[in-house]
């Protein structure tokens, strides 16, 4: 089974804790970093190259939209915005977000997001690539 490396970026500890708790329920998810602000998120995405980045919108330094706007190229992870603000959804999708989770969300909704990633062409490519490496 393939594992997706995940970065969470949210300035609120309770939100990060909830996301971690929900993600632990999925066997193919590995949390590799938590960011409390957008500057750290951008640096760590560039350095660690996660497969998926869950970004809050309102964060100090850079907001989640700014983080996404500063990412480019093939190394850009799947971007999922997890936020309480629905007014940023159009801009998020313009930046190629694969999903937009409105807080509060639950395990089922998060599972739908992860399934969308798994079933995307890039998700299937990553799965096949990892299977080839494991063999």
mmCIF file of C-alpha atoms in Angstrom:
data_model
loop_
_atom_site.group_PDB
_atom_site.id
_atom_site.type_symbol
_atom_site.label_atom_id
_atom_site.label_comp_id
_atom_site.label_asym_id
_atom_site.label_seq_id
_atom_site.Cartn_x
_atom_site.Cartn_y
_atom_site.Cartn_z
ATOM 1 C CA UNK A 1 0.000 0.000 0.000
ATOM 2 C CA UNK A 2 1.190 3.478 -0.849
ATOM 3 C CA UNK A 3 1.638 6.102 1.869
ATOM 4 C CA UNK A 4 0.940 9.790 1.384
ATOM 5 C CA UNK A 5 3.230 12.197 3.233
ATOM 6 C CA UNK A 6 1.165 15.012 4.757
ATOM 7 C CA UNK A 7 1.881 18.510 6.027
ATOM 8 C CA UNK A 8 -0.686 20.372 8.148
ATOM 9 C CA UNK A 9 -0.556 24.168 8.346
ATOM 10 C CA UNK A 10 -2.894 25.855 10.823
ATOM 11 C CA UNK A 11 -2.173 28.515 13.434
ATOM 12 C CA UNK A 12 -4.661 27.021 15.901
ATOM 13 C CA UNK A 13 -3.449 24.061 17.975
ATOM 14 C CA UNK A 14 -6.967 22.583 18.452
ATOM 15 C CA UNK A 15 -7.475 22.531 14.672
ATOM 16 C CA UNK A 16 -4.107 20.832 14.098
ATOM 17 C CA UNK A 17 -4.883 18.314 16.840
ATOM 18 C CA UNK A 18 -8.249 17.465 15.313
ATOM 19 C CA UNK A 19 -6.724 17.068 11.861
ATOM 20 C CA UNK A 20 -3.991 14.785 13.245
ATOM 21 C CA UNK A 21 -6.570 12.692 15.125
ATOM 22 C CA UNK A 22 -8.705 12.279 12.000
ATOM 23 C CA UNK A 23 -5.748 11.530 9.724
ATOM 24 C CA UNK A 24 -4.504 8.769 12.056
ATOM 25 C CA UNK A 25 -7.614 6.796 11.114
ATOM 26 C CA UNK A 26 -6.301 6.384 7.554
ATOM 27 C CA UNK A 27 -3.582 3.753 7.103
ATOM 28 C CA UNK A 28 -2.074 5.375 4.023
ATOM 29 C CA UNK A 29 -1.341 8.743 5.667
ATOM 30 C CA UNK A 30 1.943 9.740 7.300
ATOM 31 C CA UNK A 31 2.150 13.141 9.000
ATOM 32 C CA UNK A 32 5.602 14.595 8.334
ATOM 33 C CA UNK A 33 5.237 18.184 9.600
ATOM 34 C CA UNK A 34 2.963 20.665 11.345
ATOM 35 C CA UNK A 35 3.252 24.383 10.668
ATOM 36 C CA UNK A 36 1.834 27.143 12.837
ATOM 37 C CA UNK A 37 2.229 29.836 10.179
ATOM 38 C CA UNK A 38 2.407 30.286 6.449
ATOM 39 C CA UNK A 39 6.107 31.118 6.254
ATOM 40 C CA UNK A 40 7.062 27.824 7.903
ATOM 41 C CA UNK A 41 4.517 25.968 5.773
ATOM 42 C CA UNK A 42 6.027 27.295 2.541
ATOM 43 C CA UNK A 43 9.583 26.519 3.692
ATOM 44 C CA UNK A 44 8.699 22.991 4.802
ATOM 45 C CA UNK A 45 6.656 22.184 1.696
ATOM 46 C CA UNK A 46 9.656 23.185 -0.398
ATOM 47 C CA UNK A 47 12.078 21.236 1.800
ATOM 48 C CA UNK A 48 10.074 18.092 2.692
ATOM 49 C CA UNK A 49 8.006 17.778 -0.499
ATOM 50 C CA UNK A 50 4.840 16.316 1.042
ATOM 51 C CA UNK A 51 2.288 14.629 -1.169
ATOM 52 C CA UNK A 52 -0.592 16.520 0.480
ATOM 53 C CA UNK A 53 -0.673 19.913 2.222
ATOM 54 C CA UNK A 54 -3.677 20.847 4.349
ATOM 55 C CA UNK A 55 -3.680 24.650 4.557
ATOM 56 C CA UNK A 56 -5.699 26.958 6.757
ATOM 57 C CA UNK A 57 -6.520 30.312 5.173
ATOM 58 C CA UNK A 58 -5.943 32.734 8.041
ATOM 59 C CA UNK A 59 -2.409 32.274 9.390
ATOM 60 C CA UNK A 60 0.318 34.688 10.457
ATOM 61 C CA UNK A 61 3.148 35.492 8.067
ATOM 62 C CA UNK A 62 1.576 34.183 4.880
ATOM 63 C CA UNK A 63 -2.007 33.051 4.627
ATOM 64 C CA UNK A 64 -2.828 29.716 3.021
ATOM 65 C CA UNK A 65 -3.717 31.326 -0.313
ATOM 66 C CA UNK A 66 -0.305 33.061 -0.388
ATOM 67 C CA UNK A 67 1.437 29.788 0.435
ATOM 68 C CA UNK A 68 -0.314 28.071 -2.469
ATOM 69 C CA UNK A 69 0.398 30.988 -4.823
ATOM 70 C CA UNK A 70 4.129 30.690 -4.064
ATOM 71 C CA UNK A 71 4.296 26.997 -4.971
ATOM 72 C CA UNK A 72 5.100 26.033 -8.512
ATOM 73 C CA UNK A 73 6.109 23.133 -10.618
ATOM 74 C CA UNK A 74 5.738 19.404 -10.336
ATOM 75 C CA UNK A 75 6.730 19.420 -6.682
ATOM 76 C CA UNK A 76 3.513 21.153 -5.657
ATOM 77 C CA UNK A 77 1.593 18.823 -3.355
ATOM 78 C CA UNK A 78 -2.103 18.192 -3.473
ATOM 79 C CA UNK A 79 -3.513 21.332 -1.877
ATOM 80 C CA UNK A 80 -6.475 20.995 0.456
ATOM 81 C CA UNK A 81 -7.744 24.094 2.188
ATOM 82 C CA UNK A 82 -9.230 23.408 5.618
ATOM 83 C CA UNK A 83 -10.802 26.616 6.834
ATOM 84 C CA UNK A 84 -13.841 28.289 8.332
ATOM 85 C CA UNK A 85 -13.973 30.838 5.490
ATOM 86 C CA UNK A 86 -15.945 29.853 2.401
ATOM 87 C CA UNK A 87 -15.300 33.137 0.571
ATOM 88 C CA UNK A 88 -11.821 31.992 -0.506
ATOM 89 C CA UNK A 89 -12.979 28.838 -2.300
ATOM 90 C CA UNK A 90 -12.878 30.264 -5.837
ATOM 91 C CA UNK A 91 -9.307 31.539 -5.407
ATOM 92 C CA UNK A 92 -8.276 28.210 -3.863
ATOM 93 C CA UNK A 93 -9.513 26.284 -6.887
ATOM 94 C CA UNK A 94 -7.822 28.793 -9.210
ATOM 95 C CA UNK A 95 -4.612 27.726 -7.432
ATOM 96 C CA UNK A 96 -5.408 24.089 -8.262
ATOM 97 C CA UNK A 97 -6.662 23.000 -4.852
ATOM 98 C CA UNK A 98 -8.041 19.493 -5.027
ATOM 99 C CA UNK A 99 -10.551 20.184 -2.251
ATOM 100 C CA UNK A 100 -11.841 22.780 0.194
ATOM 101 C CA UNK A 101 -12.908 21.585 3.644
ATOM 102 C CA UNK A 102 -15.135 23.900 5.627
ATOM 103 C CA UNK A 103 -14.612 23.704 9.389
ATOM 104 C CA UNK A 104 -15.980 21.936 11.260
ATOM 105 C CA UNK A 105 -15.595 18.844 9.093
ATOM 106 C CA UNK A 106 -15.700 15.200 10.124
ATOM 107 C CA UNK A 107 -13.891 11.950 9.333
ATOM 108 C CA UNK A 108 -16.312 11.088 6.535
ATOM 109 C CA UNK A 109 -15.736 14.400 4.753
ATOM 110 C CA UNK A 110 -11.965 14.081 5.163
ATOM 111 C CA UNK A 111 -12.203 10.546 3.783
ATOM 112 C CA UNK A 112 -13.952 11.903 0.682
ATOM 113 C CA UNK A 113 -11.046 14.294 0.152
ATOM 114 C CA UNK A 114 -8.478 11.528 0.509
ATOM 115 C CA UNK A 115 -10.439 9.311 -1.889
ATOM 116 C CA UNK A 116 -10.483 12.137 -4.424
ATOM 117 C CA UNK A 117 -6.688 12.318 -4.139
ATOM 118 C CA UNK A 118 -6.252 8.556 -4.435
ATOM 119 C CA UNK A 119 -8.427 8.473 -7.548
ATOM 120 C CA UNK A 120 -6.859 11.457 -9.276
ATOM 121 C CA UNK A 121 -4.505 10.757 -12.207
ATOM 122 C CA UNK A 122 -1.510 11.907 -10.151
ATOM 123 C CA UNK A 123 -2.620 9.825 -7.173
ATOM 124 C CA UNK A 124 -2.813 6.734 -9.364
ATOM 125 C CA UNK A 125 0.580 7.621 -10.837
ATOM 126 C CA UNK A 126 2.140 7.936 -7.370
ATOM 127 C CA UNK A 127 0.562 4.633 -6.354
ATOM 128 C CA UNK A 128 1.966 2.867 -9.429
ATOM 129 C CA UNK A 129 5.353 4.478 -8.972
ATOM 130 C CA UNK A 130 5.578 3.378 -5.346
ATOM 131 C CA UNK A 131 4.458 -0.160 -6.234
ATOM 132 C CA UNK A 132 7.284 -0.312 -8.753
ATOM 133 C CA UNK A 133 9.799 0.853 -6.136
ATOM 134 C CA UNK A 134 8.567 -1.656 -3.561
ATOM 135 C CA UNK A 135 8.901 -4.634 -5.936
#
